[in-house]
Amino acid sequence: MGITKTDSFSDSQNRIASIAKALGHPARVAIVEYLLKVNTCICGDIVNELPLAQPTVSQHLKELKSAGVIKGNIEGNAICYCIDEKGIEIIKHFLMSISIKLTTNKNNCC
Amino acid sequence: MGITKTDSFSDSQNRIASIAKALGHPARVAIVEYLLKVNTCICGDIVNELPLAQPTVSQHLKELKSAGVIKGNIEGNAICYCIDEKGIEIIKHFLMSISIKLTTNKNNCC
DNA sequence: AAATAATATCGTAATATTGCAATATACAAA
DNA sequence: TTTGTATATTGCAATATTACGATATTATTT
């Protein structure tokens, strides 16, 4: 069917999945890495950094934004994008708690 | 086109994206959480835990496995699945380094 | 050997994603 | 006000994902 059964899962599971999904494309990973590399937030040249056409980059930015991974402010002519810590913290927390549980459980069965 | 331009991005970016993509579905998040909850690795009842049909669950398990998020061993009749620490560590490291850079950069522009 | 149980694969329909050309919008500068 | 610059939106084709019924596979039990 191609449609995800969102209602069958918890809000938390859906939230984590949507952030992970946003990071689930190399172009979007590259965007996040680039936003980190440039310290300043005047990021008007993301398009030039990627091997993709401008509409494609714009679409990827939109997906990252709607998942809460980045945020953008209008800065005159250009748009200032940067990482949204809240989104990153949610998925980071999920992965760290997995990591901690794995250590304490010493899952040595496989 | 619906085809990802994998070749245009680094191995690292592709690896991180493929793990994130595997976690980018609530059912697969639920599978990971369930595998953590049951301490034992004899996990023959993942299907009963999810609101999805058996072939669908099997497909999700396959995707998690091929991305390196879980691993499975044949245990007689059933299959023993558990978390693959390596995959988790890769994306955890990615997110932690973002988090650290955000703190040191004090990104206060947005 | 036949029946049972657990999981995988196949086939297919519905929907989503990726990518880009063309075009629109919004602001700045001349 | 026209021109240029940056970004978004639209429309569409190619491909991928999600879901599941039907069926196959594999190992255990009777």
mmCIF file of C-alpha atoms (C1' of nucleotides) in Angstrom:
data_model
loop_
_atom_site.group_PDB
_atom_site.id
_atom_site.type_symbol
_atom_site.label_atom_id
_atom_site.label_comp_id
_atom_site.label_asym_id
_atom_site.label_seq_id
_atom_site.Cartn_x
_atom_site.Cartn_y
_atom_site.Cartn_z
ATOM 1 C CA MET A 1 0.000 0.000 0.000
ATOM 2 C CA GLY A 2 2.876 2.378 0.526
ATOM 3 C CA ILE A 3 1.111 4.047 3.426
ATOM 4 C CA THR A 4 2.591 3.896 6.896
ATOM 5 C CA LYS A 5 0.256 2.793 9.697
ATOM 6 C CA THR A 6 1.110 5.797 11.835
ATOM 7 C CA ASP A 7 -1.893 5.402 14.144
ATOM 8 C CA SER A 8 -0.765 1.969 15.233
ATOM 9 C CA PHE A 9 2.362 3.304 16.902
ATOM 10 C CA SER A 10 3.080 5.646 19.781
ATOM 11 C CA ASP A 11 3.743 9.355 19.386
ATOM 12 C CA SER A 12 7.272 8.808 20.574
ATOM 13 C CA GLN A 13 7.897 6.090 18.019
ATOM 14 C CA ASN A 14 6.481 8.248 15.252
ATOM 15 C CA ARG A 15 8.504 11.267 16.320
ATOM 16 C CA ILE A 16 11.770 9.347 16.424
ATOM 17 C CA ALA A 17 10.989 7.708 13.091
ATOM 18 C CA SER A 18 10.233 11.013 11.396
ATOM 19 C CA ILE A 19 13.507 12.556 12.532
ATOM 20 C CA ALA A 20 15.422 9.445 11.491
ATOM 21 C CA LYS A 21 13.641 9.466 8.147
ATOM 22 C CA ALA A 22 14.687 13.074 7.576
ATOM 23 C CA LEU A 23 18.302 12.036 8.157
ATOM 24 C CA GLY A 24 17.800 9.004 5.927
ATOM 25 C CA HIS A 25 19.153 10.548 2.752
ATOM 26 C CA PRO A 26 22.818 11.328 2.003
ATOM 27 C CA ALA A 27 21.996 14.805 0.684
ATOM 28 C CA ARG A 28 20.287 15.665 3.954
ATOM 29 C CA VAL A 29 23.181 14.268 5.969
ATOM 30 C CA ALA A 30 25.455 16.443 3.828
ATOM 31 C CA ILE A 31 23.308 19.504 4.521
ATOM 32 C CA VAL A 32 23.486 18.930 8.274
ATOM 33 C CA GLU A 33 27.249 18.430 8.089
ATOM 34 C CA TYR A 34 27.647 21.608 6.070
ATOM 35 C CA LEU A 35 25.550 23.649 8.487
ATOM 36 C CA LEU A 36 27.852 22.492 11.255
ATOM 37 C CA LYS A 37 31.023 23.244 9.314
ATOM 38 C CA VAL A 38 30.204 26.883 8.653
ATOM 39 C CA ASN A 39 29.980 28.519 12.016
ATOM 40 C CA THR A 40 27.988 31.469 10.853
ATOM 41 C CA CYS A 41 24.315 31.093 10.241
ATOM 42 C CA ILE A 42 24.141 33.112 7.024
ATOM 43 C CA CYS A 43 23.901 29.991 4.959
ATOM 44 C CA GLY A 44 22.840 31.297 1.592
ATOM 45 C CA ASP A 45 25.016 28.906 -0.345
ATOM 46 C CA ILE A 46 23.821 25.460 0.519
ATOM 47 C CA VAL A 47 22.811 24.915 -3.091
ATOM 48 C CA ASN A 48 26.371 25.469 -4.326
ATOM 49 C CA GLU A 49 27.684 22.916 -1.865
ATOM 50 C CA LEU A 50 25.546 20.071 -3.128
ATOM 51 C CA PRO A 51 25.575 18.151 -6.419
ATOM 52 C CA LEU A 52 21.855 18.695 -6.836
ATOM 53 C CA ALA A 53 19.653 21.247 -8.555
ATOM 54 C CA GLN A 54 18.208 24.137 -6.587
ATOM 55 C CA PRO A 55 14.613 22.842 -6.391
ATOM 56 C CA THR A 56 15.857 19.498 -5.108
ATOM 57 C CA VAL A 57 17.927 21.123 -2.382
ATOM 58 C CA SER A 58 14.992 23.328 -1.446
ATOM 59 C CA GLN A 59 12.856 20.226 -1.058
ATOM 60 C CA HIS A 60 15.418 18.496 1.152
ATOM 61 C CA LEU A 61 15.663 21.615 3.326
ATOM 62 C CA LYS A 62 11.893 21.623 3.669
ATOM 63 C CA GLU A 63 11.883 18.020 4.857
ATOM 64 C CA LEU A 64 14.638 18.622 7.387
ATOM 65 C CA LYS A 65 12.758 21.634 8.657
ATOM 66 C CA SER A 66 9.386 19.952 8.987
ATOM 67 C CA ALA A 67 10.994 17.069 10.889
ATOM 68 C CA GLY A 68 12.587 19.544 13.286
ATOM 69 C CA VAL A 69 16.204 18.850 12.362
ATOM 70 C CA ILE A 70 16.934 22.365 11.106
ATOM 71 C CA LYS A 71 15.272 25.748 11.413
ATOM 72 C CA GLY A 72 15.346 28.757 9.099
ATOM 73 C CA ASN A 73 14.892 32.476 9.505
ATOM 74 C CA ILE A 74 14.362 34.955 6.725
ATOM 75 C CA GLU A 75 17.377 37.250 6.610
ATOM 76 C CA GLY A 76 16.587 39.929 4.043
ATOM 77 C CA ASN A 77 17.053 38.386 0.667
ATOM 78 C CA ALA A 78 18.467 35.061 1.773
ATOM 79 C CA ILE A 79 17.399 32.535 4.364
ATOM 80 C CA CYS A 80 19.411 31.690 7.416
ATOM 81 C CA TYR A 81 19.317 27.994 8.158
ATOM 82 C CA CYS A 82 20.826 26.212 11.116
ATOM 83 C CA ILE A 83 20.533 23.022 13.134
ATOM 84 C CA ASP A 84 17.574 22.707 15.464
ATOM 85 C CA GLU A 85 18.991 21.286 18.668
ATOM 86 C CA LYS A 86 15.623 19.977 19.829
ATOM 87 C CA GLY A 87 15.273 17.485 16.986
ATOM 88 C CA ILE A 88 18.848 16.329 17.290
ATOM 89 C CA GLU A 89 18.480 15.842 21.041
ATOM 90 C CA ILE A 90 15.406 13.634 20.642
ATOM 91 C CA ILE A 91 17.072 11.101 18.369
ATOM 92 C CA LYS A 92 20.394 11.378 20.164
ATOM 93 C CA HIS A 93 18.640 10.507 23.411
ATOM 94 C CA PHE A 94 16.971 7.500 21.770
ATOM 95 C CA LEU A 95 20.300 6.165 20.523
ATOM 96 C CA MET A 96 22.167 6.843 23.736
ATOM 97 C CA SER A 97 19.583 5.004 25.791
ATOM 98 C CA ILE A 98 19.891 2.034 23.430
ATOM 99 C CA SER A 99 23.631 2.146 23.826
ATOM 100 C CA ILE A 100 23.403 2.266 27.610
ATOM 101 C CA LYS A 101 20.932 -0.605 27.765
ATOM 102 C CA LEU A 102 23.138 -2.707 25.506
ATOM 103 C CA THR A 103 26.075 -2.209 27.839
ATOM 104 C CA THR A 104 24.175 -3.051 31.022
ATOM 105 C CA ASN A 105 22.382 -5.991 29.392
ATOM 106 C CA LYS A 106 25.674 -7.316 28.042
ATOM 107 C CA ASN A 107 23.731 -8.752 25.084
ATOM 108 C CA ASN A 108 26.106 -11.557 24.301
ATOM 109 C CA CYS A 109 23.648 -13.933 22.675
ATOM 110 C CA CYS A 110 24.332 -13.180 19.000
ATOM 111 C CA MET B 1 13.270 10.587 -10.503
ATOM 112 C CA GLY B 2 12.878 8.681 -7.265
ATOM 113 C CA ILE B 3 16.441 7.422 -7.432
ATOM 114 C CA THR B 4 18.942 8.650 -4.888
ATOM 115 C CA LYS B 5 22.229 10.006 -6.246
ATOM 116 C CA THR B 6 24.310 7.784 -3.998
ATOM 117 C CA ASP B 7 27.504 8.240 -5.986
ATOM 118 C CA SER B 8 27.505 11.976 -5.408
ATOM 119 C CA PHE B 9 27.971 11.602 -1.669
ATOM 120 C CA SER B 10 30.668 10.183 0.561
ATOM 121 C CA ASP B 11 30.655 6.642 1.920
ATOM 122 C CA SER B 12 30.235 8.021 5.387
ATOM 123 C CA GLN B 13 27.238 10.112 4.402
ATOM 124 C CA ASN B 14 25.650 7.156 2.651
ATOM 125 C CA ARG B 15 26.296 4.854 5.591
ATOM 126 C CA ILE B 16 24.788 7.238 8.124
ATOM 127 C CA ALA B 17 21.815 7.884 5.836
ATOM 128 C CA SER B 18 21.109 4.186 5.347
ATOM 129 C CA ILE B 19 21.088 3.505 9.082
ATOM 130 C CA ALA B 20 18.883 6.547 9.703
ATOM 131 C CA LYS B 21 16.589 5.444 6.918
ATOM 132 C CA ALA B 22 16.224 2.016 8.513
ATOM 133 C CA LEU B 23 15.144 3.725 11.737
ATOM 134 C CA GLY B 24 12.842 6.006 9.766
ATOM 135 C CA HIS B 25 9.685 3.975 10.236
ATOM 136 C CA PRO B 26 7.690 3.640 13.470
ATOM 137 C CA ALA B 27 7.390 -0.137 13.093
ATOM 138 C CA ARG B 28 11.150 -0.451 12.918
ATOM 139 C CA VAL B 29 11.602 1.841 15.906
ATOM 140 C CA ALA B 30 9.112 -0.396 17.731
ATOM 141 C CA ILE B 31 11.087 -3.500 16.758
ATOM 142 C CA VAL B 32 14.301 -2.019 18.116
ATOM 143 C CA GLU B 33 12.584 -0.986 21.340
ATOM 144 C CA TYR B 34 11.098 -4.452 21.749
ATOM 145 C CA LEU B 35 14.436 -6.144 21.186
ATOM 146 C CA LEU B 36 15.854 -4.007 23.981
ATOM 147 C CA LYS B 37 12.958 -4.686 26.335
ATOM 148 C CA VAL B 38 13.269 -8.474 26.234
ATOM 149 C CA ASN B 39 16.654 -9.245 27.628
ATOM 150 C CA THR B 40 16.910 -12.677 26.113
ATOM 151 C CA CYS B 41 17.738 -13.020 22.491
ATOM 152 C CA ILE B 42 15.257 -15.783 21.659
ATOM 153 C CA CYS B 43 12.954 -13.389 19.980
ATOM 154 C CA GLY B 44 10.526 -15.608 18.134
ATOM 155 C CA ASP B 45 7.524 -13.426 18.828
ATOM 156 C CA ILE B 46 8.229 -10.093 17.231
ATOM 157 C CA VAL B 47 5.290 -10.614 14.899
ATOM 158 C CA ASN B 48 2.838 -10.875 17.817
ATOM 159 C CA GLU B 49 4.131 -7.629 19.269
ATOM 160 C CA LEU B 50 3.376 -5.538 16.208
ATOM 161 C CA PRO B 51 0.093 -4.479 14.612
ATOM 162 C CA LEU B 52 1.274 -5.692 11.228
ATOM 163 C CA ALA B 53 0.999 -8.900 9.239
ATOM 164 C CA GLN B 54 3.811 -11.435 9.323
ATOM 165 C CA PRO B 55 5.208 -10.717 5.839
ATOM 166 C CA THR B 56 5.336 -7.013 6.616
ATOM 167 C CA VAL B 57 7.238 -7.579 9.837
ATOM 168 C CA SER B 58 9.612 -9.920 8.047
ATOM 169 C CA GLN B 59 10.303 -7.214 5.499
ATOM 170 C CA HIS B 60 11.004 -4.616 8.193
ATOM 171 C CA LEU B 61 13.371 -7.030 9.924
ATOM 172 C CA LYS B 62 15.197 -7.541 6.650
ATOM 173 C CA GLU B 63 15.687 -3.819 6.206
ATOM 174 C CA LEU B 64 16.961 -3.334 9.737
ATOM 175 C CA LYS B 65 19.352 -6.230 9.213
ATOM 176 C CA SER B 66 20.709 -5.055 5.876
ATOM 177 C CA ALA B 67 21.327 -1.596 7.312
ATOM 178 C CA GLY B 68 23.269 -3.129 10.197
ATOM 179 C CA VAL B 69 20.880 -2.111 12.961
ATOM 180 C CA ILE B 70 20.020 -5.661 14.014
ATOM 181 C CA LYS B 71 21.504 -9.088 13.431
ATOM 182 C CA GLY B 72 19.880 -12.501 13.376
ATOM 183 C CA ASN B 73 21.032 -16.031 14.008
ATOM 184 C CA ILE B 74 19.138 -19.172 13.106
ATOM 185 C CA GLU B 75 18.223 -20.896 16.352
ATOM 186 C CA GLY B 76 16.686 -24.207 15.367
ATOM 187 C CA ASN B 77 13.206 -23.531 14.164
ATOM 188 C CA ALA B 78 13.077 -19.858 15.068
ATOM 189 C CA ILE B 79 15.420 -16.943 14.442
ATOM 190 C CA CYS B 80 17.221 -15.079 17.154
ATOM 191 C CA TYR B 81 17.322 -11.371 16.466
ATOM 192 C CA CYS B 82 19.108 -8.715 18.457
ATOM 193 C CA ILE B 83 20.532 -5.221 18.143
ATOM 194 C CA ASP B 84 23.767 -4.837 16.220
ATOM 195 C CA GLU B 85 25.862 -2.468 18.296
ATOM 196 C CA LYS B 86 28.042 -1.475 15.352
ATOM 197 C CA GLY B 87 25.203 0.162 13.428
ATOM 198 C CA ILE B 88 23.883 1.911 16.494
ATOM 199 C CA GLU B 89 27.339 3.213 17.370
ATOM 200 C CA ILE B 90 27.839 4.746 13.912
ATOM 201 C CA ILE B 91 24.730 6.891 14.019
ATOM 202 C CA LYS B 92 25.078 7.581 17.725
ATOM 203 C CA HIS B 93 28.568 8.923 17.072
ATOM 204 C CA PHE B 94 27.259 11.124 14.262
ATOM 205 C CA LEU B 95 24.595 12.637 16.517
ATOM 206 C CA MET B 96 26.881 13.069 19.488
ATOM 207 C CA SER B 97 29.461 14.915 17.437
ATOM 208 C CA ILE B 98 26.716 17.240 16.173
ATOM 209 C CA SER B 99 25.622 17.831 19.731
ATOM 210 C CA ILE B 100 29.160 18.593 20.876
ATOM 211 C CA LYS B 101 29.808 20.985 18.006
ATOM 212 C CA LEU B 102 26.552 22.798 18.708
ATOM 213 C CA THR B 103 27.594 23.353 22.291
ATOM 214 C CA THR B 104 31.080 24.631 21.495
ATOM 215 C CA ASN B 105 29.832 26.757 18.579
ATOM 216 C CA LYS B 106 27.142 28.280 20.775
ATOM 217 C CA ASN B 107 24.994 28.618 17.641
ATOM 218 C CA ASN B 108 22.904 31.509 18.804
ATOM 219 C CA CYS B 109 22.065 32.958 15.431
ATOM 220 C CA CYS B 110 18.559 31.514 14.944
ATOM 221 C "C1'" DA C 1 6.502 -39.454 6.419
ATOM 222 C "C1'" DA C 2 3.025 -36.203 7.607
ATOM 223 C "C1'" DA C 3 1.731 -32.385 10.402
ATOM 224 C "C1'" DT C 4 3.017 -28.271 12.735
ATOM 225 C "C1'" DA C 5 5.499 -23.987 13.520
ATOM 226 C "C1'" DA C 6 8.405 -20.036 12.312
ATOM 227 C "C1'" DT C 7 10.064 -17.273 8.936
ATOM 228 C "C1'" DA C 8 10.995 -15.829 4.099
ATOM 229 C "C1'" DT C 9 9.752 -14.785 -0.633
ATOM 230 C "C1'" DC C 10 6.680 -13.532 -4.475
ATOM 231 C "C1'" DG C 11 3.388 -10.772 -6.591
ATOM 232 C "C1'" DT C 12 0.865 -6.801 -6.617
ATOM 233 C "C1'" DA C 13 -1.745 -2.504 -5.404
ATOM 234 C "C1'" DA C 14 -1.518 1.940 -3.164
ATOM 235 C "C1'" DT C 15 1.222 5.549 -1.979
ATOM 236 C "C1'" DA C 16 5.679 8.111 -1.188
ATOM 237 C "C1'" DT C 17 10.136 9.815 -2.571
ATOM 238 C "C1'" DT C 18 13.591 11.747 -5.626
ATOM 239 C "C1'" DG C 19 14.974 14.845 -9.016
ATOM 240 C "C1'" DC C 20 14.582 18.573 -12.097
ATOM 241 C "C1'" DA C 21 12.732 22.055 -15.619
ATOM 242 C "C1'" DA C 22 9.746 25.702 -15.588
ATOM 243 C "C1'" DT C 23 7.813 29.129 -13.113
ATOM 244 C "C1'" DA C 24 6.589 31.979 -9.150
ATOM 245 C "C1'" DT C 25 7.700 34.826 -5.238
ATOM 246 C "C1'" DA C 26 10.177 38.099 -2.393
ATOM 247 C "C1'" DC C 27 13.521 41.166 -1.462
ATOM 248 C "C1'" DA C 28 17.629 44.253 -2.746
ATOM 249 C "C1'" DA C 29 20.069 47.140 -5.705
ATOM 250 C "C1'" DA C 30 20.596 50.104 -9.603
ATOM 251 C "C1'" DT D 1 10.714 50.800 -11.672
ATOM 252 C "C1'" DT D 2 13.425 47.573 -13.723
ATOM 253 C "C1'" DT D 3 17.007 44.139 -12.885
ATOM 254 C "C1'" DG D 4 19.146 40.797 -10.390
ATOM 255 C "C1'" DT D 5 19.489 37.343 -6.647
ATOM 256 C "C1'" DA D 6 17.774 33.831 -3.512
ATOM 257 C "C1'" DT D 7 14.493 30.647 -2.477
ATOM 258 C "C1'" DA D 8 9.934 28.287 -3.020
ATOM 259 C "C1'" DT D 9 6.305 25.974 -5.622
ATOM 260 C "C1'" DT D 10 4.323 23.324 -9.386
ATOM 261 C "C1'" DG D 11 4.098 19.523 -12.371
ATOM 262 C "C1'" DC D 12 5.712 15.412 -13.823
ATOM 263 C "C1'" DA D 13 8.453 11.083 -14.737
ATOM 264 C "C1'" DA D 14 11.153 7.404 -12.649
ATOM 265 C "C1'" DT D 15 11.735 4.722 -8.871
ATOM 266 C "C1'" DA D 16 11.104 3.217 -3.948
ATOM 267 C "C1'" DT D 17 8.363 1.990 0.040
ATOM 268 C "C1'" DT D 18 4.597 -0.090 2.555
ATOM 269 C "C1'" DA D 19 1.428 -3.608 3.262
ATOM 270 C "C1'" DC D 20 -0.487 -8.055 2.776
ATOM 271 C "C1'" DG D 21 -2.444 -12.543 0.675
ATOM 272 C "C1'" DA D 22 -0.643 -16.549 -1.179
ATOM 273 C "C1'" DT D 23 2.906 -19.545 -1.176
ATOM 274 C "C1'" DA D 24 7.531 -21.429 -0.295
ATOM 275 C "C1'" DT D 25 11.097 -22.846 2.840
ATOM 276 C "C1'" DT D 26 13.148 -24.889 6.850
ATOM 277 C "C1'" DA D 27 13.293 -27.239 11.001
ATOM 278 C "C1'" DT D 28 10.757 -29.643 14.741
ATOM 279 C "C1'" DT D 29 7.447 -32.818 16.415
ATOM 280 C "C1'" DT D 30 4.346 -36.694 16.159
#
